[in-house]
Coordinates of C-alpha atoms in Angstrom, one line a residue:
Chain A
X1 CA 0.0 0.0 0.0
X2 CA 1.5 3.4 -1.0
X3 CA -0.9 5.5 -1.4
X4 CA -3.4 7.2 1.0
X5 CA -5.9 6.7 -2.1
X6 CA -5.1 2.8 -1.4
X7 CA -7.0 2.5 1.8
X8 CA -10.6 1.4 0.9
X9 CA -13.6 3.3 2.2
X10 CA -16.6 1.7 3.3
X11 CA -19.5 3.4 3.8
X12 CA -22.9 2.7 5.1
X13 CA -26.4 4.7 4.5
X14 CA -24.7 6.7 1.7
X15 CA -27.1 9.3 -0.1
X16 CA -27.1 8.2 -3.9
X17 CA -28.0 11.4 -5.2
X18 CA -24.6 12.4 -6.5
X19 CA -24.0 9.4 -8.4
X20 CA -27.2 9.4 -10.2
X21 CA -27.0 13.0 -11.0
X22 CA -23.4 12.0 -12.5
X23 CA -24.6 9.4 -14.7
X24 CA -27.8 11.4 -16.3
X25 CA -25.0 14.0 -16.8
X26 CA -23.5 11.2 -18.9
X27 CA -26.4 10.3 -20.8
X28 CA -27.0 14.4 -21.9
X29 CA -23.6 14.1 -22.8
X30 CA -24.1 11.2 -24.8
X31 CA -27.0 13.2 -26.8
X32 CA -25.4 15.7 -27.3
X33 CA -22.4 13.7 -28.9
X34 CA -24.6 11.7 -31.6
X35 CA -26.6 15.1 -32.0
X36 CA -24.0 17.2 -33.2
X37 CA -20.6 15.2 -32.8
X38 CA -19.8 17.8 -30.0
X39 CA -17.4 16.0 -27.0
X40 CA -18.1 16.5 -23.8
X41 CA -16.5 15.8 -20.2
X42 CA -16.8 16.0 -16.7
X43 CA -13.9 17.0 -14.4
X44 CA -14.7 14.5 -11.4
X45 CA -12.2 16.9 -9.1
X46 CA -14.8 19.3 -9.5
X47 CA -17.7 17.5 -8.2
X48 CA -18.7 17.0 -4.3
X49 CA -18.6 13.4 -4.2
X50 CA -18.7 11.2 -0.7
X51 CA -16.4 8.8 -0.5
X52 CA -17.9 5.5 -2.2
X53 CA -19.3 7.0 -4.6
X54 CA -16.1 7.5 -7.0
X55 CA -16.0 3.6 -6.6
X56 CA -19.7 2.8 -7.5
X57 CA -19.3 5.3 -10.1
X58 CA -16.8 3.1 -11.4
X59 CA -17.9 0.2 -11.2
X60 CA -21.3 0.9 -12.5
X61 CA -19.6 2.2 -15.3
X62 CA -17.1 -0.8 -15.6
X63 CA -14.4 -1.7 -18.3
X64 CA -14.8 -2.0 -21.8
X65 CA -12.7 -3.8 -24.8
X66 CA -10.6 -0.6 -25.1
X67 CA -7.8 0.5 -22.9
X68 CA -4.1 2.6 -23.4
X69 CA -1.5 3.6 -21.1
X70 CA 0.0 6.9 -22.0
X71 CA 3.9 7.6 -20.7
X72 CA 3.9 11.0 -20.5
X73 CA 5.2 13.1 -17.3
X74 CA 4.0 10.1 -15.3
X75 CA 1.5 7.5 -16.6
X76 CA -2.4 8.4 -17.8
X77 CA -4.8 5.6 -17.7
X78 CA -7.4 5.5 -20.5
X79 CA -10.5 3.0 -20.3
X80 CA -13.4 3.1 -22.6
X81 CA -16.1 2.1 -20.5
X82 CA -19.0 -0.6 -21.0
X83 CA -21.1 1.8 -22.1
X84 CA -19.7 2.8 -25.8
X85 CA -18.5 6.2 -25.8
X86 CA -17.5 7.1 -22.6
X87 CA -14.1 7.4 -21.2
X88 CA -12.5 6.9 -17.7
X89 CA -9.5 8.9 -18.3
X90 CA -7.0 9.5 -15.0
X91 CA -3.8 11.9 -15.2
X92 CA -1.2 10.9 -12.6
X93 CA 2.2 12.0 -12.3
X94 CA 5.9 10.4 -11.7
X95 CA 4.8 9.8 -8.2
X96 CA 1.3 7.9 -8.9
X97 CA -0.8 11.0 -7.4
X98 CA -4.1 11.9 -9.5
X99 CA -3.3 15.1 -11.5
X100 CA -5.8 15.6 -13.3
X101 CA -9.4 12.9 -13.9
X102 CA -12.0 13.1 -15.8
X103 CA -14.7 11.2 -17.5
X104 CA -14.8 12.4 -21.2
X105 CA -17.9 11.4 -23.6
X106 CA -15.9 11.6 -27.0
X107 CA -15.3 8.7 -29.7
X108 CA -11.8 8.8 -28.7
X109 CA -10.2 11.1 -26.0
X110 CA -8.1 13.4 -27.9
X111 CA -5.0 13.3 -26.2
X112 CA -4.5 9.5 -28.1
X113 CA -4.7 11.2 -31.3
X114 CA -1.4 12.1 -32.7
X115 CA -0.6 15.7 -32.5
X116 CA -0.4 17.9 -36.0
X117 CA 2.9 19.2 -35.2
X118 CA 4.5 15.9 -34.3
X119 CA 2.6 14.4 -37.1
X120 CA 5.0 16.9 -39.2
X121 CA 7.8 15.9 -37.6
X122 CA 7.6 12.0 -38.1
X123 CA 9.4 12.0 -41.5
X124 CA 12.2 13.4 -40.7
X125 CA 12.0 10.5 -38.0
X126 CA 11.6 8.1 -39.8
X127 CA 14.4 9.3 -42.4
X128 CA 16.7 9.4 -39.2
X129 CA 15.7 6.1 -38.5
X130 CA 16.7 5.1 -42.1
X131 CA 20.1 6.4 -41.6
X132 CA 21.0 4.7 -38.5
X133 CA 20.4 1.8 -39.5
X134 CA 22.1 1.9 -43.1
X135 CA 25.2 3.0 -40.7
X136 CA 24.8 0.3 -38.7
X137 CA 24.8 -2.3 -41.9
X138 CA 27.7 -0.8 -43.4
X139 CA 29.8 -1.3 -40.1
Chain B
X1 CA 15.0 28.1 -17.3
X2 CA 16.6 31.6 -19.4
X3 CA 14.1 34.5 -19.3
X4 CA 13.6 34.7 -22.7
X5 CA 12.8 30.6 -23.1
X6 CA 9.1 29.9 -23.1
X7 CA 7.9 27.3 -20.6
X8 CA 6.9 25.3 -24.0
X9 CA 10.6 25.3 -25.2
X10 CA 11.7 25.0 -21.8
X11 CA 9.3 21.5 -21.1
X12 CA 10.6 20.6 -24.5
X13 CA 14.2 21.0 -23.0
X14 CA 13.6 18.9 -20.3
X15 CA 12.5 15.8 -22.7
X16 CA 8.8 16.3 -22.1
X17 CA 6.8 15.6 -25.1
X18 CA 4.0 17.3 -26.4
X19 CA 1.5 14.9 -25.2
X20 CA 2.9 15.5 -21.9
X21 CA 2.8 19.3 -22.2
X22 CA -1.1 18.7 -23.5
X23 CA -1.4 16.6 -20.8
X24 CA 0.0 19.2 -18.3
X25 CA -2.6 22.0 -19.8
X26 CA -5.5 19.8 -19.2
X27 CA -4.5 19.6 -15.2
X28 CA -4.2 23.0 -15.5
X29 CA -7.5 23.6 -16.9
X30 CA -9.2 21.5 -14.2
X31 CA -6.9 23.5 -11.9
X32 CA -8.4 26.7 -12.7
X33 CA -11.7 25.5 -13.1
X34 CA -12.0 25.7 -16.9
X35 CA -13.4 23.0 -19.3
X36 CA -11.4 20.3 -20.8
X37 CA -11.6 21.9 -24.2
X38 CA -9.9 25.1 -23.1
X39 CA -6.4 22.7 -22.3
X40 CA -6.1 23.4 -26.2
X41 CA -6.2 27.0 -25.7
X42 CA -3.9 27.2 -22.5
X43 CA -1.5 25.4 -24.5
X44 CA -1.0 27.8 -27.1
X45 CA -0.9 30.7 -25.0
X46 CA 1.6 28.7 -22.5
X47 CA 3.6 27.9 -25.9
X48 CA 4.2 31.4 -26.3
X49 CA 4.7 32.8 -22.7
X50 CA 7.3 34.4 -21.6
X51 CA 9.0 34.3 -17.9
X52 CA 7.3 37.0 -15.7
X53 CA 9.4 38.4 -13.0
X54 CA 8.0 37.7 -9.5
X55 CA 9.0 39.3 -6.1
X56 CA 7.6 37.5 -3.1
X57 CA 7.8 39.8 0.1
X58 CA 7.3 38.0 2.9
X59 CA 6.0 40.1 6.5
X60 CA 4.6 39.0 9.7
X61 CA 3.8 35.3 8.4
X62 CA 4.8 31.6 9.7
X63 CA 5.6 30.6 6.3
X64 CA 3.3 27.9 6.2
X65 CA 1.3 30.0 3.1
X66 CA 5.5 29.3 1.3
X67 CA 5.4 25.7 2.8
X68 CA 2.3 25.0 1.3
X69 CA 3.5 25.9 -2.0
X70 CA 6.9 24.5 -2.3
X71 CA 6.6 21.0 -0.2
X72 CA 4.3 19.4 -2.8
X73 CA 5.9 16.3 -3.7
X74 CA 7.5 16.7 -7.5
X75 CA 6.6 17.1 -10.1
X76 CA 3.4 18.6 -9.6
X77 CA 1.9 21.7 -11.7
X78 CA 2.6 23.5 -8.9
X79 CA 6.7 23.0 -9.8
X80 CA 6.1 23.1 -13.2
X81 CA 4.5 27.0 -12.7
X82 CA 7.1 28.0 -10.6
X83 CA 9.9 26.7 -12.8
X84 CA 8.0 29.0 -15.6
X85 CA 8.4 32.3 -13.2
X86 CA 11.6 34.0 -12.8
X87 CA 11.1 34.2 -8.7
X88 CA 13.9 37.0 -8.0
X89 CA 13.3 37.7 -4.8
X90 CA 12.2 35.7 -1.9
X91 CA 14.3 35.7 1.4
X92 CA 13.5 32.5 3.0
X93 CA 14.1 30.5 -0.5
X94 CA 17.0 32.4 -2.0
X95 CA 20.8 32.2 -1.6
X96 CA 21.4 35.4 -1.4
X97 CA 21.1 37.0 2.1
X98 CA 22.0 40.7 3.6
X99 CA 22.7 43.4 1.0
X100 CA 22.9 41.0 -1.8
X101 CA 19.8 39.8 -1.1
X102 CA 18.3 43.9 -1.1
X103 CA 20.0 44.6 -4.0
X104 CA 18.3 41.5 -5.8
X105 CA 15.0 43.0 -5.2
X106 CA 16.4 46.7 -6.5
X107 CA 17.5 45.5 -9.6
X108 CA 14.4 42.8 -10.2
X109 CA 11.9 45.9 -9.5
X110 CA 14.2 48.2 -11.6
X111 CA 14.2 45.6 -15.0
X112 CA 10.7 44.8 -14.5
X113 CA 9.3 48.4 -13.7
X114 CA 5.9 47.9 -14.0
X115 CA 5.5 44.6 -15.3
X116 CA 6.6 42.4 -12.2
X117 CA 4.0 40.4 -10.2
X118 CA 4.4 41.2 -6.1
X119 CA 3.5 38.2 -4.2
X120 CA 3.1 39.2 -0.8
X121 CA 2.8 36.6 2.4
X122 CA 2.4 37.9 5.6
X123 CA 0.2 41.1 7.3
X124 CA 2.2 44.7 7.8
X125 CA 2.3 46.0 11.3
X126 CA 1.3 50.1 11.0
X127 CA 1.5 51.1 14.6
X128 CA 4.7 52.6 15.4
X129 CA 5.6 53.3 12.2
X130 CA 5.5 49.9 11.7
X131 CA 8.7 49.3 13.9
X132 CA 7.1 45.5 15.0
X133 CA 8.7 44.0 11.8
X134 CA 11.7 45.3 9.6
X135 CA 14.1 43.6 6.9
X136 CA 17.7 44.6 6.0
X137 CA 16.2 48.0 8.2
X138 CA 13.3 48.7 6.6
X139 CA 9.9 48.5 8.0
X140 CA 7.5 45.8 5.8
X141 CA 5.3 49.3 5.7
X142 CA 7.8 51.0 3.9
X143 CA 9.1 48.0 1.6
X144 CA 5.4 47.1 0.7
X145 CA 5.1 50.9 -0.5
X146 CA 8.2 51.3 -2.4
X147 CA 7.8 48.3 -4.5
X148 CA 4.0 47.7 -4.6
X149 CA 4.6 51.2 -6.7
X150 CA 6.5 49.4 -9.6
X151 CA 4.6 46.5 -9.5
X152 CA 2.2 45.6 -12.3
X153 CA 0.0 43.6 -9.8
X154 CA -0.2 42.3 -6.2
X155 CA -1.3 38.5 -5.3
X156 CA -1.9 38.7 -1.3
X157 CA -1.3 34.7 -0.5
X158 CA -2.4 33.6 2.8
X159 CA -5.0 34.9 5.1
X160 CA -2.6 37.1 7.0
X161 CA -2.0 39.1 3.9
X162 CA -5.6 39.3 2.4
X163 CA -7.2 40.2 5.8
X164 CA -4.8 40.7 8.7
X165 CA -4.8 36.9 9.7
X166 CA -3.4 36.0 13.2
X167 CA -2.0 39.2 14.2
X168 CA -4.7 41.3 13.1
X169 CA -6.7 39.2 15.9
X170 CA -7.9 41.1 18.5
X171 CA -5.8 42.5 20.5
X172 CA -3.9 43.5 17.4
X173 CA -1.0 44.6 19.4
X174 CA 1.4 45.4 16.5
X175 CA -1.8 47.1 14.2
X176 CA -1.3 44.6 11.8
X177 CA -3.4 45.2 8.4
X178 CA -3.8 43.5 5.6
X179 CA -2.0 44.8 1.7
X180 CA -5.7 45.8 0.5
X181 CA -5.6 48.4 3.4
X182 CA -2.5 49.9 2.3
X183 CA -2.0 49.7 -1.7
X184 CA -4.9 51.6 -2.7
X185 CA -4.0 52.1 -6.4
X186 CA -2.7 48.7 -7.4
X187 CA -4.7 45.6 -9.0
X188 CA -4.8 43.1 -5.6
X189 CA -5.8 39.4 -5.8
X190 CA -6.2 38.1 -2.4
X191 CA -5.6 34.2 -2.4
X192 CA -6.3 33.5 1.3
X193 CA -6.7 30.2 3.5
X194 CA -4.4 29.5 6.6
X195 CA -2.3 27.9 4.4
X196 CA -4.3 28.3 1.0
X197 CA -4.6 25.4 -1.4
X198 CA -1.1 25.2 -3.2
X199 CA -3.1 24.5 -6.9
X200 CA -4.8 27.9 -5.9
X201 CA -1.9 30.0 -5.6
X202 CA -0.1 28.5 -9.1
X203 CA -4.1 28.5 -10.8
X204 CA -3.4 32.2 -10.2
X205 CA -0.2 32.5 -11.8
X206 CA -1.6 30.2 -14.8
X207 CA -4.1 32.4 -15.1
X208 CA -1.6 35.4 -15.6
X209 CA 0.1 33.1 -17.9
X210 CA -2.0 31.8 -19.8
X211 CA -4.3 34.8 -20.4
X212 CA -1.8 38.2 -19.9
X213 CA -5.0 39.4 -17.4
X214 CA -6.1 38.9 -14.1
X215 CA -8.9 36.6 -13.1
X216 CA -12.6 37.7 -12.0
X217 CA -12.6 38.8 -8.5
X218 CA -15.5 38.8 -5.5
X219 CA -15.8 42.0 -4.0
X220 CA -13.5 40.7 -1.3
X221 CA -10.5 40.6 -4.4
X222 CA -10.5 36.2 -4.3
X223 CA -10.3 34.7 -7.5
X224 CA -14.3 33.5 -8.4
X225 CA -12.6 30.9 -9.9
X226 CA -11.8 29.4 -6.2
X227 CA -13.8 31.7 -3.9
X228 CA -16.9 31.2 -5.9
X229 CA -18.6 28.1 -3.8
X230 CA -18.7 28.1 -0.6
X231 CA -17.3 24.9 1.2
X232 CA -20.8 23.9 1.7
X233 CA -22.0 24.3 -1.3
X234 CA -19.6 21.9 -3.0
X235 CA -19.4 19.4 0.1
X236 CA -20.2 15.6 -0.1
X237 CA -22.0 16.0 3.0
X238 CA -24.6 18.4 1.6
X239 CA -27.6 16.2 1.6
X240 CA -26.8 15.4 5.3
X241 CA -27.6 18.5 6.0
X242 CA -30.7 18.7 3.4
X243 CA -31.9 15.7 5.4
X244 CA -31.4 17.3 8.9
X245 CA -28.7 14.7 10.2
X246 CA -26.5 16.0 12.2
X247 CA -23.1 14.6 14.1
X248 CA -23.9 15.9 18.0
X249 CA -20.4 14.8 18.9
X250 CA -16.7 13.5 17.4
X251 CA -17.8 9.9 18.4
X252 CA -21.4 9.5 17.6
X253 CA -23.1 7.4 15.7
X254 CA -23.8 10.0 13.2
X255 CA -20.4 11.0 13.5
X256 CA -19.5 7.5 12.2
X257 CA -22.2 7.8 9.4
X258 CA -20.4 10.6 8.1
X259 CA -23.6 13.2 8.3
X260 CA -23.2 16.6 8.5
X261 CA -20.7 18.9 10.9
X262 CA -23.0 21.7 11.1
X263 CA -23.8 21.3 14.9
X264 CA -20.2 21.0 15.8
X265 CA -19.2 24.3 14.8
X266 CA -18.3 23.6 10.9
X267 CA -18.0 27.2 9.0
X268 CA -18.6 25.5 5.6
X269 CA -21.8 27.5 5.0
X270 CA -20.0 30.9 5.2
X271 CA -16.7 30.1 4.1
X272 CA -15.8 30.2 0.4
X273 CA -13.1 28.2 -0.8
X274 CA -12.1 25.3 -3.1
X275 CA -10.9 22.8 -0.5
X276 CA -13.9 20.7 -1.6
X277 CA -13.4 20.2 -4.4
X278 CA -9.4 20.8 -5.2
X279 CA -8.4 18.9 -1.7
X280 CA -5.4 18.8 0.2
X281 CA -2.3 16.6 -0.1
X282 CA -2.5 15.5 -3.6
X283 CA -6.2 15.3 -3.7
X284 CA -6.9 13.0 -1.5
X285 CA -8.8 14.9 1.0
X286 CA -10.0 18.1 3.2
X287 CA -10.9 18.7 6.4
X288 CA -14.4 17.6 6.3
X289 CA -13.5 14.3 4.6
X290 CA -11.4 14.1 7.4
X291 CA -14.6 14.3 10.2
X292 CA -13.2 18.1 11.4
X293 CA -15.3 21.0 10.8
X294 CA -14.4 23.6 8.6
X295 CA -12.7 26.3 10.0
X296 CA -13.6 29.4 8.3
X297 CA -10.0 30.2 7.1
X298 CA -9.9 31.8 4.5
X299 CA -12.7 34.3 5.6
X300 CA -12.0 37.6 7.1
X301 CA -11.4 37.2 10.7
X302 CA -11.5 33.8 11.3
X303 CA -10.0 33.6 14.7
X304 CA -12.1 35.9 16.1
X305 CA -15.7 34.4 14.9
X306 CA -16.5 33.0 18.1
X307 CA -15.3 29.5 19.0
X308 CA -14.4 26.7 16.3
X309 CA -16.7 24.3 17.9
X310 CA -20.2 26.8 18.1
X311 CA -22.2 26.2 15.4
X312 CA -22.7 29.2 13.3
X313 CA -26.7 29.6 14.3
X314 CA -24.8 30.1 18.2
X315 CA -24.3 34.1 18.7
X316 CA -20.9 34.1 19.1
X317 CA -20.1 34.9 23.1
X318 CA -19.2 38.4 23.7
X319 CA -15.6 38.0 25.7
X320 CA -15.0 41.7 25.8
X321 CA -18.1 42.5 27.8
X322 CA -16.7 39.9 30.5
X323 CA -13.4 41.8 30.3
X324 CA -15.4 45.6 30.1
X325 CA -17.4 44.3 33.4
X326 CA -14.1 43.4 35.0
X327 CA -12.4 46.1 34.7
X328 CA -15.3 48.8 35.9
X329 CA -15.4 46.7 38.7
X330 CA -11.5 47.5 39.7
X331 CA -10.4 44.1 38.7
X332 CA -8.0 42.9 36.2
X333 CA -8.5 42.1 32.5
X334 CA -7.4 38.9 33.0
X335 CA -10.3 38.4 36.1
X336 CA -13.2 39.3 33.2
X337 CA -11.6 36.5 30.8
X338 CA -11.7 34.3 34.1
X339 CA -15.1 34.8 34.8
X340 CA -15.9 34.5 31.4
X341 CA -14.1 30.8 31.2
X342 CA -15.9 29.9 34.8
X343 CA -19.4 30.6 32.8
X344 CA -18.5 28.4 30.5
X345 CA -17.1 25.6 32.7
X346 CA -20.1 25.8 34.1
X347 CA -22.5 25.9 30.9
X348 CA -20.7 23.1 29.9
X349 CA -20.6 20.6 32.9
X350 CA -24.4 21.2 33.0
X351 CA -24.7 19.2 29.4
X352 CA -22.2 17.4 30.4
X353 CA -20.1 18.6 27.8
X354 CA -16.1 18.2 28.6
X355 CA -14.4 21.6 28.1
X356 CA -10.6 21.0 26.6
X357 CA -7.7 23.7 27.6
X358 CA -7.9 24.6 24.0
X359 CA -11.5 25.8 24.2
X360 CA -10.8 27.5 27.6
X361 CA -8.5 29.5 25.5
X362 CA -10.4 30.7 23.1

């Protein structure tokens, strides 16, 4: 256990306002996604939630067939969700400690799309690559 | 970092790749509050910021508001926004010391004329010509007036500095003030809390970053962007109180359900601040979480808002008539404040209420 986040929370008589209100937040999302292709997302570090609910939250939600790991100033933890379309997406930094978390409604979270500028760059990686390894042949 | 690097080239320097800069703008948009889709914007204006020169003065302070800031464990945004300032002059975290140290601040103020942020920590004794606190000499009064004047903007961190804090508490013996009372002709962002929320103070810088402006203020000067909600507003423990179930004491059985703090004193109603939501310690919790009322600390004059542990529908107990009373009476000061502490004593043993020292003392 390293992590404060680590120790489970149990608790009994919990209102379960805040996690139904989250998940019809979801599903207005979700119309407004196949209405006009517009993403949406919900920053849960905004919202007031009692402890338990961020983990019937996601388990409700639970794990779909698509899932990346993203190595970029400490790890980020993408999950589509069983329900199509929606995202578990956790930020953490070189320590393991949440940055950043949301849940994004999108048909794929942007940040696993290749960037335009490095998109640009890639030939001129790939031509490197070339080199090096011609070098390496001709050694 | 040079001055002239941008905190884009500079991340890119340090072998962080784009995704992790995009990645770093979308904490920083939940940071300050904004919408996912404006980590796209942030970026681009981050990409092209420059360094901005900061002086952080600090006065009569503990240093917790500087602790909060800089023991987050790395790398954090806060350590990122900080290695995108040029900090040139802060006395308990720089080298220099003495004259060097004075002369530091001379020439940052002198570059920077009227471009430079001022962070001050820390409220300004007036009496006495402010006497009470001095650096290198010279009186915080006179230091906060001489470079407040070439400052393009002042962010008052801490509680002491936005409204007086601890040794604006009554008695006030060194008639300590807060900045807003002084700098009349400056643009002042209070970011108070006793600490405040570390992501707070950097979410005010990003701001500044990101945007060349400063953020939308309440009429007390706090950043809406923070100071907006009140703790109860945004607390998980809200429909507790909807509901009418209260914790009666630390050990009850509703204390144990979790339900509301109200009746033991919790300021969450009247105190606005983002500990709800932004949390302490990497996020993983605040005091309420915790099963401790909220103090009220980052409202103006917390400490003397009656006791921590009197809910706020209790009219707060009027020490200085005790001490008035006392004193037309020939006795001591210090009699009025005893008689004061015997009323309670005995308030208290008659609902069998234990009364700690700390409460005696307040």
């Amino acid at each position: 256990m390293n992590q404060l986040s680590d120790i489970s929370v149990r608790v009994e008589q919990r209102p379960t306002e805040q996690v139904v209100a989250v998940l019809n937040e979801i599903e207005s999302l979700l119309q407004d996604l196949i209405r006009t292709d517009q993403a949406g997302a919900i920053d849960l570090r905004s919202l007031p939630l009692f402890p338990g609910d961020y983990d019937m939250l996601k388990q409700l939600l639970g794990e779909g067939e698509v899932s990346a790991t993203m190595q970029a100033m400490g790890p980020s933890y993408i999950q589509e969700t069983l329900v199509p379309g929606v995202w578990w997406v956790s930020h953490r930094n070189d320590d393991g400690e949440k940055i950043s978390e949301y849940i994004e409604v999108t048909r794929i979270p942007s940040l696993l799309k290749t960037t335009t500028p490095d998109l640009a760059d890639a030939p001129a990686g790939i031509q490197q690559l070339i080199t090096q390894f011609l070098n390496q042949q001709h050694e | 970092m040079r001055r002239d690097e941008t905190l884009a080239d500079y991340l890119r320097a340090q072998g962080i790749s784009r995704r992790g800069f995009l990645k770093f703008c979308v904490a920083t948009a939940s940071m300050m509050a904004l919408p996912l889709g404006a980590a796209e914007e942030i970026a681009k204006a981050l990409s092209a910021a420059r360094r901005p020169s900061v002086i952080w003065l600090s006065f009569q302070e503990c240093t917790g508001c500087t602790e909060s800031l800089t023991r987050s464990s790395r790398p954090t945004l806060e350590s990122l926004i900080l290695d995108a300032i040029s900090l040139d002059y802060h006395h308990t975290l720089q080298a220099a010391a003495g004259s060097a140290a004075e002369e530091a601040r001379e020439q940052a103020m002198q570059e920077n004329d009227g471009k430079f942020i001022l962070i001050v920590d820390g409220s300004i004794p007036i009496k006495d010509d402010g006497i009470y606190s001095t650096i290198a000499g010279i009186t915080n009064l006179q230091m906060l007036k001489d470079t407040a004047q070439h400052a393009a903007a002042i962010v008052a961190v801490g509680s002491c500095a936005a409204f007086g804090g601890i040794p604006h508490a009554n008695p006030n013996p060194t008639g300590a003030v807060p900045v807003m009372d002084i700098i009349k002709d400056k643009p002042i962002i209070n970011v108070p809390g006793c600490p405040p929320i570390p992501v707070v103070i950097t979410g005010v810088l990003s701001h500044y970053l990101t945007y060349g402006t400063l953020p939308e203020l309440d009429s007390l000067h706090r950043p809406l962007a923070f100071y907006g909600d009140t703790i109860h507003d945004r607390c998980y423990r809200r429909p507790f109180y909807d509901q009418g179930k209260f914790a009666k004491t630390f050990d009850d059985e509703g204390a144990r359900k979790g339900w509301c703090l109200y009746e033991l004193g919790c300021k969450g109603p009247t105190t606005h601040n983002a500990c709800a939501t932004a949390k302490w310690n990497g996020g993983t919790s605040f005091p309420i979480e915790s099963g401790h009322p909220c103090l009220g600390c980052s409202e103006p004059d917390f400490w003397d808002g009656g006791g921590f542990y009197q809910p706020l529908s209790t009219a707060a107990f009027d020490v200085n008539k005790w001490a008035t009373t006392a004193v037309v009476a020939g006795a001591a000061a210090g009699v009025g404040l005893g008689l004061y502490n015997k009323a309670k004593k005995s308030t208290a043993q008659k609902h069998h209420h234990k009364v700690s020292v700390d409460e005696m003392m307040e």
